[in-house]
């Protein structure tokens, strides 16, 4: 079994789309992150769901988490408004330091498992010999295969 | 040759600091490396001499206070106090500004100005968010208030810590002599803020669209900021014991650095989980910067340059305590407005020590020391780079998407610093020189 046999469950978006589109894709797929693929089909990043949630948290609460409890009536509309004006590209620069979890589409199951164990978000992206995106694999995809 | 090297290294450090081309630690470390490498000072001079070396009591006091504040941060107590105060204001912009500034200034007396800003700036941002007010005027007010509060006590600002250590002042000495001046300066600042900052709040207080439901502050729940009641009790008791320790130095003979170190140890015991976080909040860069600076200034002392400077200054003053005290107060304010007050005070402390030793009449009631400390801290308010607090608040504001330009800060800071001098000069004259 090769990496390309496992791909399919990870949603992907272009950098220019509104962030809410990425949120919708993520919610619909039920994965832990969304792949960001540029116009030429090359993966740019994996945007974790936790990072998207983090964007809705006011910066001052990130500095002082005690304040989260103070805002007992936090309105989902207010949290949504914080990310409504952003595009996927707006939030990519913060993640540039993280190496992309890329593997060859022809990688073996053990190679996929090794890359997955090191991936921060539990998602690895399979690419072809030209570096073009073939599809994403989640830890759940991999575990389901191992369970069979 | 050694004299030239010591002066050259010192000048190099100052040029690098003023140019802001390198981090301040790098600037001071280069100077320290030069004087150590070429044998201007030796190991004994640099590390074991009170006159020419690292002032360990300053470093231990600063380190310990950082650990204590790191523990206090866990309690959420300052959040509670600040938010509770803001709720009393009923949401009026000036009321919020006065109460946040007051909580900041009072906290800075016991916890140091820079750390208080780091702890309270998130609360300010939250309140401004809730009231749909631009936070910049509030953050500037908070920085100015922190410096004024910090000028009142021995642990309020690193500049005062350095002066206190060199002059062997107790916590109570500094409080009794500096708090009255700081208090009047603060009252004047609050009055000025109504005319200076309130119009800026009104101009910038517009909803930028992110406030879908700009609520008031009445429905905030301050007590919810407390996540761990055991930690709250333990943390507050440790801070209370440290303050009692500071205030009773005359009885116990325990130096502030020792009291703070014991307090830091207690805080370490109180915090059971995640103790590493206490050390994460220690500003190691500031401590290393100070250590290197002490070595550079110590080299000037060793080669006799400070002695020479003190003689020259003494001749200039001509034995007149009024000129000495008021000149130090205003001169320190001016210099500290332009450069970081820590290197200035580190350099001037041995000069003042020489002056007072050779001519005690110039220092009635230790006035020269208090003038140096107060001038340096209050003058630091004048510009965005005058005090560490200002630099920190500008950095916090930028990180949260509310950049504060140099001149935006300075146009308010200069007025507040000048008003501080207008208050402090007659108070010093009346108390020490009549």
XYZ file of C-alpha atoms in Angstrom:
582
model
C 0.000 0.000 0.000
C 1.276 3.464 -0.936
C 0.526 6.949 0.317
C -1.605 7.724 -2.761
C -3.966 4.886 -1.709
C -4.722 6.644 1.581
C -5.393 10.204 0.433
C -8.756 11.873 0.097
C -10.228 12.971 3.406
C -8.321 16.261 3.887
C -10.053 19.334 2.403
C -7.955 21.856 0.507
C -8.329 25.579 -0.152
C -6.502 28.278 -2.128
C -4.599 30.996 -0.217
C -6.808 33.774 -1.594
C -10.144 32.512 -0.290
C -11.862 33.968 2.794
C -10.892 32.231 6.003
C -14.546 31.372 6.658
C -14.422 29.160 3.557
C -11.566 27.210 5.110
C -13.591 26.938 8.324
C -16.608 25.604 6.368
C -14.429 23.063 4.534
C -12.896 21.904 7.787
C -16.250 21.552 9.558
C -17.747 19.627 6.618
C -14.791 17.206 6.432
C -14.428 16.813 10.198
C -10.627 16.715 9.992
C -8.068 18.371 12.259
C -6.816 20.699 9.544
C -7.087 21.933 5.998
C -4.436 21.851 3.266
C -3.566 25.135 1.576
C -2.618 24.625 -2.065
C -1.437 27.476 -4.288
C -2.630 28.201 -7.822
C 0.060 25.992 -9.363
C -1.031 23.012 -7.268
C 1.897 23.122 -4.835
C 1.128 22.724 -1.099
C 1.826 25.866 0.939
C 0.739 24.852 4.439
C -1.466 22.787 6.660
C -3.809 25.093 8.528
C -4.747 23.370 11.794
C -8.256 23.725 13.190
C -6.727 24.818 16.491
C -5.066 27.764 14.714
C -8.418 28.767 13.200
C -10.040 28.625 16.623
C -7.103 30.616 18.002
C -7.793 33.419 15.536
C -11.203 33.939 17.109
C -9.584 34.425 20.527
C -8.827 38.090 21.303
C -5.096 38.763 21.439
C -5.322 40.061 25.008
C -6.867 36.782 26.165
C -3.953 34.910 24.579
C -1.619 37.098 26.658
C -3.635 36.542 29.822
C -5.788 33.392 29.594
C -7.428 34.236 32.975
C -9.435 36.878 31.114
C -11.305 34.264 29.081
C -13.473 33.421 32.087
C -14.176 37.107 32.706
C -15.940 37.359 29.360
C -18.643 34.886 30.339
C -21.081 36.069 27.690
C -18.714 35.757 24.698
C -21.001 35.872 21.667
C -20.222 33.434 18.799
C -21.006 36.289 16.386
C -18.256 38.405 17.978
C -15.766 35.540 17.690
C -16.846 34.960 14.076
C -16.457 38.660 13.292
C -12.790 38.491 14.300
C -11.991 36.118 11.433
C -14.623 37.257 8.917
C -12.331 39.827 7.308
C -9.311 37.554 6.959
C -8.239 35.416 4.035
C -6.289 32.175 4.300
C -3.181 34.014 3.039
C -3.436 36.492 5.940
C -2.738 33.758 8.459
C -0.150 31.752 6.555
C 2.878 33.908 7.346
C 2.748 32.901 11.016
C 3.214 29.257 10.123
C 6.154 29.638 7.751
C 8.578 28.470 10.423
C 6.940 25.043 10.561
C 8.279 22.611 7.966
C 5.580 21.274 5.654
C 4.691 17.625 6.395
C 5.272 16.448 2.801
C 5.710 12.860 1.614
C 5.945 11.272 -1.784
C 2.696 9.817 -3.121
C 4.684 6.605 -3.609
C 5.827 6.470 0.042
C 5.326 3.192 1.873
C 2.955 2.764 4.814
C 5.878 2.891 7.250
C 7.182 6.114 5.670
C 3.721 7.665 5.974
C 3.502 6.529 9.615
C 6.961 7.982 10.354
C 6.053 11.344 8.801
C 2.707 11.320 10.635
C 4.405 10.730 13.991
C 6.427 13.917 13.432
C 3.570 15.999 11.989
C 2.308 18.631 14.423
C -1.290 18.594 13.191
C -1.707 14.894 12.466
C -1.930 15.472 8.729
C 0.638 14.734 6.024
C 0.422 15.899 2.434
C 1.280 13.558 -0.415
C 2.882 15.100 -3.536
C 3.873 13.696 -6.945
C 7.354 13.762 -8.426
C 6.807 17.407 -9.543
C 5.837 18.547 -6.063
C 2.167 18.874 -6.980
C -0.472 18.058 -4.387
C -1.998 14.598 -4.652
C -3.965 14.593 -1.408
C -3.797 14.708 2.373
C -3.754 11.848 4.869
C -5.001 12.175 8.444
C -3.872 10.161 11.422
C -7.379 8.642 11.472
C -7.013 7.485 7.839
C -3.768 5.802 8.728
C -5.059 4.203 11.943
C -8.119 2.897 10.117
C -5.816 1.173 7.621
C -3.664 -0.260 10.407
C -6.771 -1.585 12.147
C -7.942 -3.599 9.120
C 46.304 53.337 28.163
C 43.864 51.570 30.509
C 42.088 54.857 31.137
C 41.683 55.391 27.402
C 40.385 51.850 26.987
C 37.862 52.219 29.813
C 36.574 55.544 28.480
C 36.582 54.222 24.907
C 34.590 51.119 25.893
C 32.102 53.229 27.819
C 31.695 55.660 24.903
C 31.253 52.733 22.511
C 28.489 51.280 24.697
C 26.669 54.608 24.800
C 26.990 55.175 21.051
C 25.624 51.688 20.395
C 22.790 52.217 22.885
C 21.786 55.563 21.417
C 22.072 54.349 17.821
C 19.770 51.402 18.663
C 21.549 49.423 15.940
C 22.102 46.467 18.215
C 20.238 45.054 21.196
C 21.161 46.817 24.424
C 22.616 43.602 25.843
C 24.973 43.350 22.871
C 26.023 46.990 23.351
C 26.869 46.496 27.024
C 28.477 43.084 26.453
C 30.837 44.516 23.815
C 31.989 47.155 26.313
C 32.422 44.578 29.091
C 34.348 42.301 26.738
C 36.763 45.117 25.859
C 37.564 46.062 29.466
C 37.911 42.421 30.532
C 39.893 41.312 27.489
C 42.476 44.092 27.798
C 42.814 43.728 31.551
C 41.355 47.110 32.489
C 39.493 45.177 35.159
C 40.263 41.695 36.421
C 38.092 38.911 37.763
C 38.177 40.320 41.279
C 37.241 43.836 40.121
C 34.405 42.613 37.921
C 32.815 39.975 40.102
C 33.842 40.479 43.727
C 34.291 44.222 44.272
C 31.447 46.396 45.513
C 32.953 49.537 43.997
C 34.039 48.313 40.581
C 32.049 45.194 39.866
C 28.657 43.688 39.268
C 26.157 44.838 41.889
C 24.764 41.423 42.754
C 22.211 42.799 45.187
C 20.573 44.696 42.300
C 20.518 41.597 40.106
C 19.224 39.352 42.908
C 16.502 41.854 43.811
C 15.382 42.197 40.184
C 15.504 38.443 39.571
C 13.554 37.692 42.734
C 10.869 40.267 41.989
C 10.454 38.805 38.504
C 9.903 35.344 40.005
C 7.441 36.723 42.567
C 5.484 38.588 39.884
C 5.527 35.449 37.724
C 3.762 33.666 40.595
C 1.365 36.534 41.227
C 0.442 36.458 37.553
C -0.935 32.953 38.097
C -3.337 34.193 40.781
C -5.260 36.587 38.505
C -5.492 38.988 41.459
C -4.396 42.050 39.490
C -6.967 41.253 36.797
C -9.655 41.136 39.471
C -8.599 44.427 41.046
C -8.331 46.226 37.699
C -11.642 44.915 36.353
C -13.447 45.551 39.597
C -12.152 49.151 39.515
C -13.250 49.570 35.918
C -16.749 48.389 36.801
C -16.903 51.150 39.419
C -16.249 53.656 36.644
C -19.565 52.817 35.040
C -17.840 52.722 31.658
C -17.007 56.446 31.401
C -13.805 56.851 29.410
C -12.138 59.239 31.860
C -13.256 57.127 34.815
C -11.735 54.043 33.225
C -8.519 55.929 32.513
C -8.245 57.242 36.082
C -8.963 53.886 37.695
C -6.722 51.826 35.423
C -3.926 54.384 35.895
C -4.393 54.305 39.664
C -4.340 50.506 39.890
C -1.240 50.531 37.668
C 0.589 53.192 39.680
C -0.186 51.602 43.064
C 0.802 48.140 41.816
C 4.053 49.531 40.397
C 5.062 50.727 43.877
C 5.335 47.122 45.044
C 5.883 45.109 41.881
C 7.947 47.350 39.545
C 6.648 49.385 36.659
C 7.591 47.166 33.717
C 6.093 43.965 35.118
C 2.892 45.755 36.056
C 2.473 46.960 32.485
C 2.925 43.428 31.179
C 0.313 42.165 33.662
C -2.257 44.905 33.187
C -2.050 45.795 29.480
C -4.259 42.804 28.514
C -6.951 44.075 30.905
C -6.763 47.519 29.315
C -7.128 45.995 25.860
C -10.128 43.960 27.016
C -11.861 46.977 28.547
C -11.237 49.110 25.442
C -12.551 46.303 23.272
C -15.734 46.124 25.337
C -16.234 49.879 25.285
C -15.314 50.186 21.581
C -12.534 52.629 22.484
C -9.145 52.822 20.787
C -6.696 51.589 23.444
C -3.681 53.752 22.558
C -4.440 56.691 24.911
C -5.155 54.227 27.730
C -1.926 52.308 27.169
C 0.103 55.531 27.083
C -1.589 56.669 30.307
C -0.815 53.310 31.873
C 2.885 53.523 30.974
C 3.146 57.053 32.377
C 1.269 56.008 35.534
C 3.501 52.936 35.987
C 6.634 55.084 35.829
C 5.222 57.586 38.306
C 4.214 54.765 40.680
C 7.572 53.081 40.156
C 9.389 56.269 41.159
C 7.851 56.014 44.646
C 9.631 52.930 45.935
C 12.885 51.040 46.081
C 11.548 48.171 43.963
C 9.427 50.274 41.621
C 11.978 50.764 38.857
C 15.440 49.322 38.096
C 16.893 52.853 38.258
C 15.701 53.242 41.857
C 16.963 49.751 42.711
C 20.452 50.736 41.495
C 20.403 54.018 43.431
C 19.047 52.304 46.542
C 21.777 49.695 46.460
C 24.625 52.152 45.886
C 23.335 54.541 48.568
C 22.392 51.763 51.004
C 18.845 53.103 51.259
C 16.098 51.052 52.862
C 12.666 50.476 51.320
C 11.164 52.774 53.957
C 13.774 55.506 53.302
C 12.787 55.626 49.646
C 9.064 55.396 50.368
C 9.128 58.213 52.914
C 11.185 60.515 50.708
C 9.900 59.713 47.225
C 6.265 58.694 47.698
C 5.019 62.200 48.590
C 6.551 63.613 45.409
C 5.260 60.725 43.319
C 1.791 61.141 44.797
C 1.525 64.830 43.886
C 3.007 64.138 40.450
C 0.369 61.441 39.947
C -2.519 63.707 40.984
C -1.273 66.355 38.539
C -0.937 63.656 35.869
C -4.573 62.592 36.352
C -5.717 66.207 36.030
C -3.569 66.690 32.924
C -4.866 63.465 31.403
C -8.346 64.972 31.280
C -7.095 67.669 28.917
C -4.346 65.728 27.146
C -5.650 62.202 26.681
C -9.426 62.491 26.964
C -9.769 64.452 23.686
C -7.647 61.768 21.994
C -9.982 59.087 23.361
C -13.023 60.944 22.005
C -11.408 61.392 18.593
C -10.349 57.776 18.274
C -13.315 56.174 19.994
C -15.028 54.781 16.949
C -16.372 51.350 16.293
C -14.192 49.796 13.622
C -16.709 47.094 12.801
C -15.204 44.335 14.924
C -17.507 45.157 17.808
C -20.595 43.279 16.774
C -22.085 43.792 20.185
C -20.079 46.479 21.945
C -21.267 45.773 25.461
C -20.468 47.790 28.548
C -18.177 46.710 31.350
C -20.957 46.107 33.860
C -21.437 42.475 32.899
C -17.782 41.480 33.183
C -17.148 38.970 35.916
C -13.862 39.987 37.572
C -13.808 37.130 40.081
C -13.874 34.610 37.252
C -10.231 35.554 36.551
C -9.272 33.539 39.626
C -8.670 30.001 38.457
C -6.952 28.514 41.480
C -7.989 29.715 44.933
C -5.131 27.951 46.713
C -2.664 29.689 44.415
C -4.445 33.000 45.026
C -4.125 32.734 48.791
C -0.527 31.507 48.624
C 0.557 34.140 46.099
C -1.048 37.038 47.945
C 0.416 35.887 51.285
C 3.915 35.708 49.765
C 3.619 39.238 48.323
C 2.266 40.522 51.643
C 5.178 38.923 53.524
C 7.677 40.428 51.091
C 6.160 43.895 51.549
C 6.262 43.459 55.349
C 9.875 42.319 54.986
C 10.723 45.450 52.981
C 9.012 47.734 55.484
C 10.688 46.166 58.535
C 14.270 46.282 57.280
C 15.097 48.675 60.109
C 14.089 46.005 62.645
C 15.250 42.836 60.938
C 18.351 44.138 59.175
C 17.404 42.073 56.119
C 18.352 43.840 52.895
C 15.626 44.171 50.211
C 17.489 41.741 47.951
C 17.480 39.106 50.698
C 13.793 39.668 51.485
C 12.902 39.391 47.788
C 15.036 36.264 47.350
C 13.311 34.603 50.312
C 9.970 35.670 48.835
C 10.905 34.165 45.484
C 11.769 30.931 47.268
C 8.390 30.921 49.010
C 6.624 31.604 45.707
C 8.499 28.650 44.218
C 7.059 26.468 46.994
C 3.547 27.882 46.580
C 3.508 27.129 42.855
C 3.233 23.362 42.647
C 2.715 22.804 38.942
C 4.561 24.399 36.062
C 7.288 26.010 38.163
C 9.392 26.377 35.035
C 6.966 29.105 33.981
C 8.235 31.268 36.867
C 11.699 31.245 35.320
C 10.235 31.849 31.851
C 9.013 35.238 33.078
C 12.486 36.278 34.245
C 13.926 38.872 31.878
C 17.371 37.305 31.589
C 18.364 39.793 28.891
C 17.796 42.722 31.280
C 19.790 41.026 34.052
C 22.696 40.244 31.722
C 22.582 43.788 30.329
C 22.860 45.223 33.836
C 25.710 42.883 34.767
C 27.687 43.898 31.680
C 26.917 47.564 32.304
C 28.208 47.330 35.864
C 31.494 45.942 34.551
C 31.853 48.777 32.010
C 31.081 51.478 34.592
C 33.259 49.645 37.142
C 36.185 50.015 34.745
C 35.654 53.799 34.768
C 35.729 53.710 38.559
C 38.867 51.533 38.591
C 40.898 53.838 36.324
C 39.837 56.917 38.298
C 37.706 58.472 35.530
C 34.613 58.641 37.764
C 36.684 60.203 40.546
C 37.967 62.784 38.085
C 34.446 63.482 36.788
C 33.128 63.853 40.346
C 35.887 66.367 41.115
C 35.044 68.356 37.989
C 31.324 68.289 38.803
C 32.110 69.237 42.402
C 34.135 72.251 41.228
C 31.319 73.236 38.897
C 28.769 73.064 41.705
C 31.064 74.968 44.009
C 29.744 73.405 47.202
C 26.222 74.688 46.637
C 23.687 71.971 47.636
C 20.811 73.750 45.856
C 22.677 73.622 42.552
C 23.746 70.023 43.248
C 20.298 68.658 44.162
C 18.132 70.575 41.715
C 20.773 70.221 38.978
C 20.819 66.450 39.504
C 17.020 66.283 39.528
C 16.510 68.243 36.305
C 19.679 67.029 34.582
C 18.760 63.404 35.252
C 15.284 64.015 33.874
C 16.630 65.531 30.662
C 19.235 62.809 30.064
C 16.777 60.013 30.914
C 14.293 61.397 28.430
C 16.844 60.894 25.677
C 18.526 57.619 26.674
C 17.509 54.595 28.714
C 17.645 55.603 32.376
C 19.332 52.379 33.541
C 22.783 53.056 31.998
C 22.523 56.692 33.052
C 21.871 55.820 36.686
C 24.489 53.058 36.662
C 27.043 55.652 35.488
C 25.950 58.488 37.736
C 25.656 56.461 40.948
C 29.437 56.218 41.505
C 29.755 59.922 40.608
C 27.179 60.830 43.247
C 28.853 58.438 45.708
C 32.194 60.252 45.171
C 30.577 63.663 45.420
C 28.749 62.891 48.649
C 31.836 61.270 50.175
C 34.045 64.259 49.438
C 31.443 66.871 50.307
C 28.588 65.579 52.541
C 27.027 69.077 52.618
C 25.954 68.561 49.000
C 23.694 65.694 50.075
C 21.330 66.972 52.812
C 19.168 64.036 53.940
C 20.410 61.937 50.986
C 18.626 64.437 48.705
C 21.202 63.962 45.945
C 20.398 60.254 45.746
C 16.648 60.826 45.717
C 17.092 63.539 43.076
C 19.050 61.115 40.891
C 16.437 58.370 41.235
C 13.357 60.549 40.794
C 14.818 62.622 37.982
C 15.808 59.496 36.080
C 12.444 57.745 36.449
C 10.154 60.744 35.958
C 12.269 62.092 33.075
C 11.957 58.701 31.407
C 8.289 59.498 30.835
C 9.152 62.177 28.277
C 9.757 59.995 25.226
C 8.788 56.604 23.879
C 12.351 55.375 24.506
C 13.004 57.111 27.842
C 11.999 54.194 30.056
C 11.788 50.426 29.733
C 8.078 50.680 30.542
C 7.468 52.912 27.525
C 9.402 50.585 25.238
C 7.429 47.606 26.555
C 4.040 49.296 26.138
C 4.874 50.374 22.582
C 5.822 46.752 21.841
C 2.616 45.365 23.384
C 0.481 47.872 21.469
C 2.157 46.986 18.166
C 1.735 43.260 18.776
C -1.977 43.760 19.360
C -2.468 45.804 16.212
C -2.501 49.300 17.780
C 0.882 50.837 16.895
C 2.027 53.833 18.943
C 4.345 56.160 17.005
C 7.358 57.770 18.724
C 5.817 61.234 18.530
C 2.344 60.049 19.518
C 3.821 58.895 22.829
C 6.246 61.753 23.168
C 3.727 64.588 22.743
C 1.948 63.393 25.888
C 5.067 62.161 27.672
C 6.940 65.462 27.403
C 4.079 67.377 29.001
C 3.784 64.852 31.835
C 7.568 64.779 32.413
C 7.718 68.590 32.482
C 4.785 68.759 34.889
C 6.596 66.212 37.087
C 9.599 68.523 37.297
C 7.380 71.513 38.021
C 6.043 69.535 40.989
C 9.277 67.862 42.101
C 11.644 70.867 42.015
C 9.766 72.983 44.602
C 9.070 69.909 46.740
C 12.772 69.011 46.812
C 13.741 72.615 47.456
C 11.262 72.957 50.317
C 12.115 69.613 51.923
C 15.909 69.538 51.676
C 17.214 72.990 50.854
C 15.396 75.431 53.120
